[in-house]
CSV table of C-alpha atoms and ligand atoms in Angstrom, one decimal:
chain,number,residue,atom,x,y,z
A,1,MET,CA,48.7,20.1,0.3
A,2,PRO,CA,49.3,21.4,-3.3
A,3,ALA,CA,46.2,21.6,-5.5
A,4,THR,CA,44.9,19.1,-8.0
A,5,ILE,CA,45.9,20.4,-11.4
A,6,ILE,CA,42.9,20.4,-13.7
A,7,ASP,CA,44.4,19.1,-16.9
A,8,GLY,CA,42.4,20.7,-19.7
A,9,LYS,CA,44.6,19.2,-22.4
A,10,ALA,CA,44.0,15.6,-21.3
A,11,LEU,CA,40.3,16.2,-20.8
A,12,ALA,CA,40.1,17.8,-24.3
A,13,ARG,CA,41.9,14.8,-25.8
A,14,GLN,CA,39.4,12.4,-24.2
A,15,ILE,CA,36.3,14.5,-25.3
A,16,ARG,CA,37.7,14.9,-28.8
A,17,GLU,CA,38.0,11.1,-29.1
A,18,GLU,CA,34.3,10.8,-28.1
A,19,ILE,CA,33.4,13.4,-30.8
A,20,ARG,CA,35.5,11.6,-33.4
A,21,ARG,CA,33.5,8.4,-32.7
A,22,ASP,CA,30.2,10.2,-32.9
A,23,THR,CA,31.4,11.8,-36.2
A,24,GLU,CA,31.9,8.4,-37.7
A,25,ILE,CA,28.4,7.5,-36.9
A,26,PHE,CA,27.1,10.8,-38.2
A,27,LEU,CA,29.0,10.2,-41.5
A,28,ARG,CA,27.5,6.7,-41.9
A,29,GLU,CA,24.0,7.9,-41.2
A,30,HIS,CA,24.0,11.1,-43.3
A,31,GLY,CA,26.6,10.5,-46.0
A,32,ARG,CA,28.6,13.6,-45.0
A,33,PRO,CA,30.5,14.8,-42.0
A,34,PRO,CA,29.6,17.9,-39.8
A,35,GLY,CA,31.0,21.0,-41.4
A,36,LEU,CA,32.4,24.2,-39.9
A,37,ALA,CA,33.2,27.5,-41.7
A,38,VAL,CA,35.7,29.8,-39.9
A,39,ILE,CA,36.0,33.4,-41.2
A,40,LEU,CA,39.0,35.6,-40.3
A,41,VAL,CA,39.1,39.2,-41.3
A,42,GLY,CA,42.5,40.9,-41.1
A,43,ASP,CA,45.9,39.7,-39.9
A,44,ASP,CA,45.8,39.8,-36.1
A,45,PRO,CA,48.6,37.3,-35.2
A,46,ALA,CA,46.9,35.7,-32.2
A,47,SER,CA,43.7,35.2,-34.2
A,48,LYS,CA,45.6,33.6,-37.1
A,49,ILE,CA,46.9,31.0,-34.6
A,50,TYR,CA,43.5,30.4,-33.0
A,51,VAL,CA,41.8,30.0,-36.4
A,52,ARG,CA,44.5,27.5,-37.5
A,53,ASN,CA,44.1,25.5,-34.3
A,54,LYS,CA,40.3,25.4,-34.8
A,55,ALA,CA,40.7,24.1,-38.4
A,56,ARG,CA,43.3,21.5,-37.2
A,57,ALA,CA,40.9,20.3,-34.5
A,58,CYS,CA,38.1,19.9,-37.0
A,59,ASN,CA,40.3,17.7,-39.2
A,60,GLU,CA,41.4,15.6,-36.3
A,61,VAL,CA,37.8,14.6,-35.5
A,62,GLY,CA,36.8,14.1,-39.1
A,63,PHE,CA,34.8,17.3,-39.7
A,64,PHE,CA,34.7,19.1,-43.0
A,65,SER,CA,36.1,22.6,-42.5
A,66,ARG,CA,36.4,25.7,-44.6
A,67,GLN,CA,38.6,28.6,-43.7
A,68,GLU,CA,38.1,32.0,-45.3
A,69,HIS,CA,40.8,34.6,-44.7
A,70,LEU,CA,39.7,38.0,-45.9
A,71,PRO,CA,41.8,41.2,-46.0
A,72,GLU,CA,41.6,43.9,-43.3
A,73,SER,CA,39.9,46.2,-45.9
A,74,THR,CA,36.9,43.9,-46.4
A,75,SER,CA,33.7,45.8,-46.3
A,76,GLN,CA,30.9,45.0,-43.8
A,77,LYS,CA,28.6,44.3,-46.8
A,78,ASP,CA,31.1,41.7,-48.3
A,79,LEU,CA,31.4,40.0,-44.9
A,80,ILE,CA,27.6,39.9,-44.5
A,81,ASP,CA,27.3,38.4,-48.0
A,82,LEU,CA,29.9,35.6,-47.1
A,83,VAL,CA,28.1,34.8,-43.8
A,84,GLU,CA,24.8,34.6,-45.7
A,85,PHE,CA,26.4,32.3,-48.3
A,86,PHE,CA,27.4,29.9,-45.5
A,87,ASN,CA,23.9,30.3,-43.9
A,88,ARG,CA,22.5,28.7,-47.1
A,89,ASP,CA,25.3,26.2,-47.6
A,90,ASN,CA,24.0,22.7,-46.8
A,91,LEU,CA,27.5,21.2,-46.2
A,92,ILE,CA,28.1,23.8,-43.4
A,93,ASP,CA,26.5,23.3,-40.0
A,94,GLY,CA,28.5,25.8,-38.0
A,95,ILE,CA,29.8,29.3,-38.7
A,96,LEU,CA,32.4,31.2,-36.7
A,97,VAL,CA,33.6,34.7,-37.4
A,98,GLN,CA,36.7,35.3,-35.4
A,99,HIS,CA,36.7,38.2,-32.9
A,100,PRO,CA,38.2,40.8,-32.9
A,101,MET,CA,37.1,42.1,-36.3
A,102,PRO,CA,38.5,45.3,-37.9
A,103,LYS,CA,37.2,48.6,-36.4
A,104,HIS,CA,35.0,49.5,-39.4
A,105,ILE,CA,33.0,46.4,-39.0
A,106,ASP,CA,30.1,46.3,-36.4
A,107,GLU,CA,30.6,42.9,-34.7
A,108,ALA,CA,27.1,42.8,-33.2
A,109,THR,CA,25.6,43.1,-36.7
A,110,ILE,CA,27.8,40.2,-38.0
A,111,PHE,CA,27.0,38.0,-35.0
A,112,ARG,CA,23.3,38.7,-35.7
A,113,THR,CA,23.7,37.8,-39.3
A,114,VAL,CA,24.8,34.2,-38.6
A,115,ASP,CA,21.9,31.8,-38.7
A,116,SER,CA,21.2,31.2,-35.0
A,117,ARG,CA,21.1,27.4,-35.6
A,118,LYS,CA,24.6,27.6,-37.1
A,119,ASP,CA,25.9,30.0,-34.4
A,120,VAL,CA,28.5,27.6,-32.8
A,121,ASP,CA,29.9,30.6,-30.9
A,122,GLY,CA,26.6,31.1,-29.1
A,123,PHE,CA,26.8,34.9,-29.7
A,124,HIS,CA,23.5,35.4,-31.6
A,125,PRO,CA,21.0,37.3,-29.4
A,126,LEU,CA,18.5,34.4,-29.8
A,127,ASN,CA,21.0,32.0,-28.3
A,128,VAL,CA,22.0,34.5,-25.6
A,129,GLY,CA,18.3,35.0,-24.7
A,130,ASN,CA,17.5,31.3,-24.7
A,131,LEU,CA,20.4,30.7,-22.4
A,132,CYS,CA,19.0,33.2,-19.9
A,133,ILE,CA,15.6,31.6,-19.9
A,134,GLY,CA,16.9,28.0,-19.8
A,135,GLN,CA,15.8,27.0,-23.3
A,136,GLU,CA,17.8,24.8,-25.7
A,137,CYS,CA,20.5,26.8,-27.4
A,138,LEU,CA,24.1,27.0,-28.5
A,139,VAL,CA,26.3,28.3,-25.7
A,140,SER,CA,29.6,30.2,-25.9
A,141,CYS,CA,32.4,27.7,-25.9
A,142,THR,CA,34.7,29.0,-23.2
A,143,PRO,CA,32.1,29.0,-20.3
A,144,MET,CA,30.8,25.7,-21.6
A,145,GLY,CA,34.3,24.2,-21.5
A,146,ILE,CA,34.7,25.4,-17.9
A,147,ILE,CA,31.4,23.7,-16.8
A,148,GLU,CA,32.5,20.5,-18.6
A,149,MET,CA,35.9,20.6,-16.8
A,150,LEU,CA,34.2,21.1,-13.4
A,151,ARG,CA,31.7,18.3,-14.1
A,152,ARG,CA,34.4,15.8,-15.2
A,153,TYR,CA,36.6,16.6,-12.2
A,154,GLU,CA,33.4,16.1,-10.0
A,155,ILE,CA,33.7,19.6,-8.5
A,156,PRO,CA,30.3,20.4,-7.0
A,157,LEU,CA,28.5,23.6,-7.8
A,158,LEU,CA,25.1,23.1,-6.2
A,159,GLY,CA,24.7,25.6,-3.4
A,160,LYS,CA,28.3,26.6,-3.7
A,161,ARG,CA,29.5,30.2,-3.9
A,162,ALA,CA,30.9,30.9,-7.4
A,163,VAL,CA,32.6,34.2,-8.1
A,164,VAL,CA,33.2,35.3,-11.7
A,165,VAL,CA,35.8,38.0,-12.3
A,166,GLY,CA,35.1,39.7,-15.6
A,167,ARG,CA,31.8,40.5,-17.4
A,168,SER,CA,32.5,40.1,-21.1
A,169,ASN,CA,29.8,38.9,-23.5
A,170,ILE,CA,32.0,35.9,-24.5
A,171,VAL,CA,33.0,34.6,-21.1
A,172,GLY,CA,31.7,36.4,-17.9
A,173,LYS,CA,28.0,36.9,-18.8
A,174,PRO,CA,27.3,33.4,-20.2
A,175,MET,CA,29.4,31.9,-17.4
A,176,ILE,CA,26.9,33.5,-14.8
A,177,GLN,CA,24.0,31.8,-16.6
A,178,LEU,CA,25.6,28.4,-16.7
A,179,LEU,CA,26.6,28.6,-13.0
A,180,LEU,CA,23.0,29.5,-12.1
A,181,ARG,CA,21.8,26.6,-14.2
A,182,GLU,CA,24.0,24.4,-11.9
A,183,HIS,CA,22.4,26.0,-8.8
A,184,ALA,CA,25.5,27.9,-7.6
A,185,THR,CA,25.2,31.2,-5.8
A,186,VAL,CA,26.8,33.6,-8.2
A,187,THR,CA,28.7,36.9,-7.7
A,188,VAL,CA,30.1,38.8,-10.7
A,189,CYS,CA,33.0,41.2,-10.2
A,190,HIS,CA,34.6,43.7,-12.6
A,191,SER,CA,36.9,46.7,-12.8
A,192,ARG,CA,34.6,48.8,-10.7
A,193,THR,CA,34.2,46.3,-7.9
A,194,VAL,CA,35.2,48.0,-4.6
A,195,ASP,CA,36.9,45.1,-2.7
A,196,LEU,CA,37.9,42.6,-5.4
A,197,PRO,CA,40.2,40.4,-3.1
A,198,GLY,CA,37.5,40.3,-0.5
A,199,GLU,CA,34.9,39.2,-3.0
A,200,CYS,CA,37.2,36.6,-4.4
A,201,ARG,CA,38.0,35.2,-0.9
A,202,ASN,CA,34.3,34.3,-0.6
A,203,ALA,CA,34.5,31.9,-3.5
A,204,ASP,CA,34.3,28.2,-3.4
A,205,VAL,CA,34.8,28.3,-7.1
A,206,LEU,CA,36.7,31.3,-8.5
A,207,ILE,CA,36.6,31.9,-12.3
A,208,VAL,CA,38.9,34.6,-13.5
A,209,ALA,CA,38.6,36.2,-17.0
A,210,ILE,CA,40.0,39.7,-17.0
A,211,GLY,CA,43.0,39.6,-19.3
A,212,LYS,CA,45.5,40.9,-16.7
A,213,PRO,CA,48.6,38.8,-16.3
A,214,GLU,CA,48.9,37.1,-12.9
A,215,PHE,CA,46.5,39.6,-11.4
A,216,VAL,CA,44.8,37.3,-8.8
A,217,ARG,CA,47.3,36.5,-6.1
A,218,ALA,CA,47.2,33.9,-3.3
A,219,ASP,CA,45.7,36.4,-0.8
A,220,SER,CA,42.5,36.6,-2.9
A,221,ILE,CA,41.9,32.8,-2.7
A,222,LYS,CA,40.0,31.0,0.0
A,223,PRO,CA,42.0,28.0,1.2
A,224,GLY,CA,40.6,24.9,-0.5
A,225,ALA,CA,38.8,26.8,-3.3
A,226,THR,CA,38.7,25.7,-6.9
A,227,VAL,CA,40.3,28.2,-9.3
A,228,ILE,CA,39.7,28.4,-13.0
A,229,ASP,CA,42.0,30.7,-14.9
A,230,VAL,CA,40.6,31.8,-18.3
A,231,GLY,CA,43.5,34.3,-19.0
A,232,THR,CA,45.9,34.0,-22.0
A,233,ASN,CA,48.5,36.7,-21.6
A,234,PHE,CA,52.0,37.0,-23.1
A,235,ILE,CA,54.7,38.7,-21.0
A,236,LYS,CA,58.4,39.0,-21.1
A,237,ARG,CA,60.2,37.1,-18.3
A,238,ASN,CA,64.0,36.7,-18.0
A,239,GLY,CA,64.2,38.0,-21.6
A,240,LYS,CA,61.8,35.3,-22.9
A,241,ASN,CA,58.2,35.6,-24.1
A,242,VAL,CA,56.0,33.4,-21.9
A,243,GLN,CA,52.3,32.7,-21.7
A,244,VAL,CA,50.7,33.3,-18.3
A,245,GLY,CA,47.1,33.3,-17.0
A,246,ASP,CA,45.2,35.9,-15.0
A,247,VAL,CA,46.1,34.0,-11.8
A,248,ALA,CA,49.6,33.8,-10.2
A,249,PHE,CA,49.7,30.1,-10.6
A,250,GLU,CA,52.7,29.1,-8.5
A,251,GLU,CA,51.4,30.7,-5.3
A,252,ALA,CA,47.7,30.0,-6.0
A,253,LYS,CA,48.3,26.3,-6.3
A,254,GLU,CA,49.5,26.2,-2.7
A,255,ILE,CA,46.2,27.6,-1.4
A,256,ALA,CA,43.6,26.1,-3.8
A,257,SER,CA,42.4,22.5,-3.7
A,258,ALA,CA,42.1,22.4,-7.5
A,259,ILE,CA,43.3,24.8,-10.2
A,260,SER,CA,43.3,25.0,-14.0
A,261,PRO,CA,46.6,26.3,-15.4
A,262,SER,CA,47.1,28.6,-18.3
A,263,PRO,CA,48.3,27.3,-20.7
A,264,GLY,CA,46.9,23.8,-20.6
A,265,GLY,CA,43.5,24.4,-18.9
A,266,VAL,CA,40.6,26.3,-20.4
A,267,GLY,CA,42.1,26.9,-23.8
A,268,PRO,CA,42.0,23.3,-25.2
A,269,MET,CA,38.5,22.9,-23.7
A,270,THR,CA,37.2,25.9,-25.6
A,271,ILE,CA,38.1,24.5,-29.0
A,272,THR,CA,36.7,21.1,-28.0
A,273,MET,CA,33.4,22.8,-27.1
A,274,LEU,CA,33.4,24.4,-30.6
A,275,LEU,CA,33.6,20.8,-32.0
A,276,SER,CA,30.8,19.7,-29.7
A,277,ASN,CA,28.6,22.7,-30.7
A,278,THR,CA,29.2,22.0,-34.4
A,279,LEU,CA,28.2,18.3,-34.0
A,280,GLN,CA,25.0,19.5,-32.1
A,281,ALA,CA,24.2,22.0,-34.9
A,282,ALA,CA,24.8,19.3,-37.5
A,283,ARG,CA,22.3,17.0,-35.8
A,284,TRP,CA,19.7,19.8,-35.8
A,285,HIS,CA,20.5,20.6,-39.4
A,286,VAL,CA,19.8,17.1,-40.7
A,287,LYS,CA,16.5,16.8,-38.8
B,1,GUN,N1,38.2,35.4,-30.2
B,1,GUN,C1,38.5,34.9,-28.9
B,1,GUN,N2,37.7,34.0,-28.5
B,1,GUN,C2,36.7,33.8,-29.4
B,1,GUN,C3,35.6,33.0,-29.5
B,1,GUN,O1,35.3,32.2,-28.6
B,1,GUN,N3,34.9,33.1,-30.7
B,1,GUN,C4,35.2,33.9,-31.7
B,1,GUN,N4,34.5,34.0,-32.8
B,1,GUN,N5,36.3,34.7,-31.6
B,1,GUN,C5,37.0,34.7,-30.5
């Protein structure tokens, strides 16, 4: 039987409507909407699209948003000054500095400069540490979106074998912590894993975030598993530019019991979790 398609777009629409209603209440109670500042340094074409989509999503739910587009040549000091300006700005509850930044800027320093209570990316070491020890914190949006997707599709994690392919700071590492929090048995695989297909075939829930187009094939999937594809890759097919995930979707959907496509799966959920984090940060800010 072909798999259930996990529709991230529809889920995101539903959650954004919930956030829009909560935003109206916030506005009535506090006389201002939640506010998000998004900073982009340089002209990376994909980042420009992501940043525009983030600002659009903010407007849709009624947030205040500010976009700062700085030239590639911006110095680290000027970027730090701008982040510190938003740290002090009472109309701004969340700050996001788009990754990747130009090579002369040390990203870790920038992420540490963002006030941890406004760190809607969940990248500040305080938030990363609090996630590891199970304390209240802001959590990286992509893994949070995946957990929310699994929860709303009632896919169980307790006692299940979850395999995460990829160990990035943005997705893989926080994903491990969130799966542990849900009582899954977690394995993490990466480029040096000896038998990647074999490890993947153990997974009840397989989460793939490696940035390699259609890398995970049907023979790496246990029949009946849930597959979450985090990849966003652009390839040329039949002379056309097409977007594909890290999983070979057409063959995987014949083996899995549920699968999130790319596009239309994790992507819309990520931006939705950014809105959710911003609302959370705003509630803390007014307290
Ligand atoms: N670039 C790709 N994904 C992300 C993200 O989640 N946050 C930021 N700041 N930059 C990104």
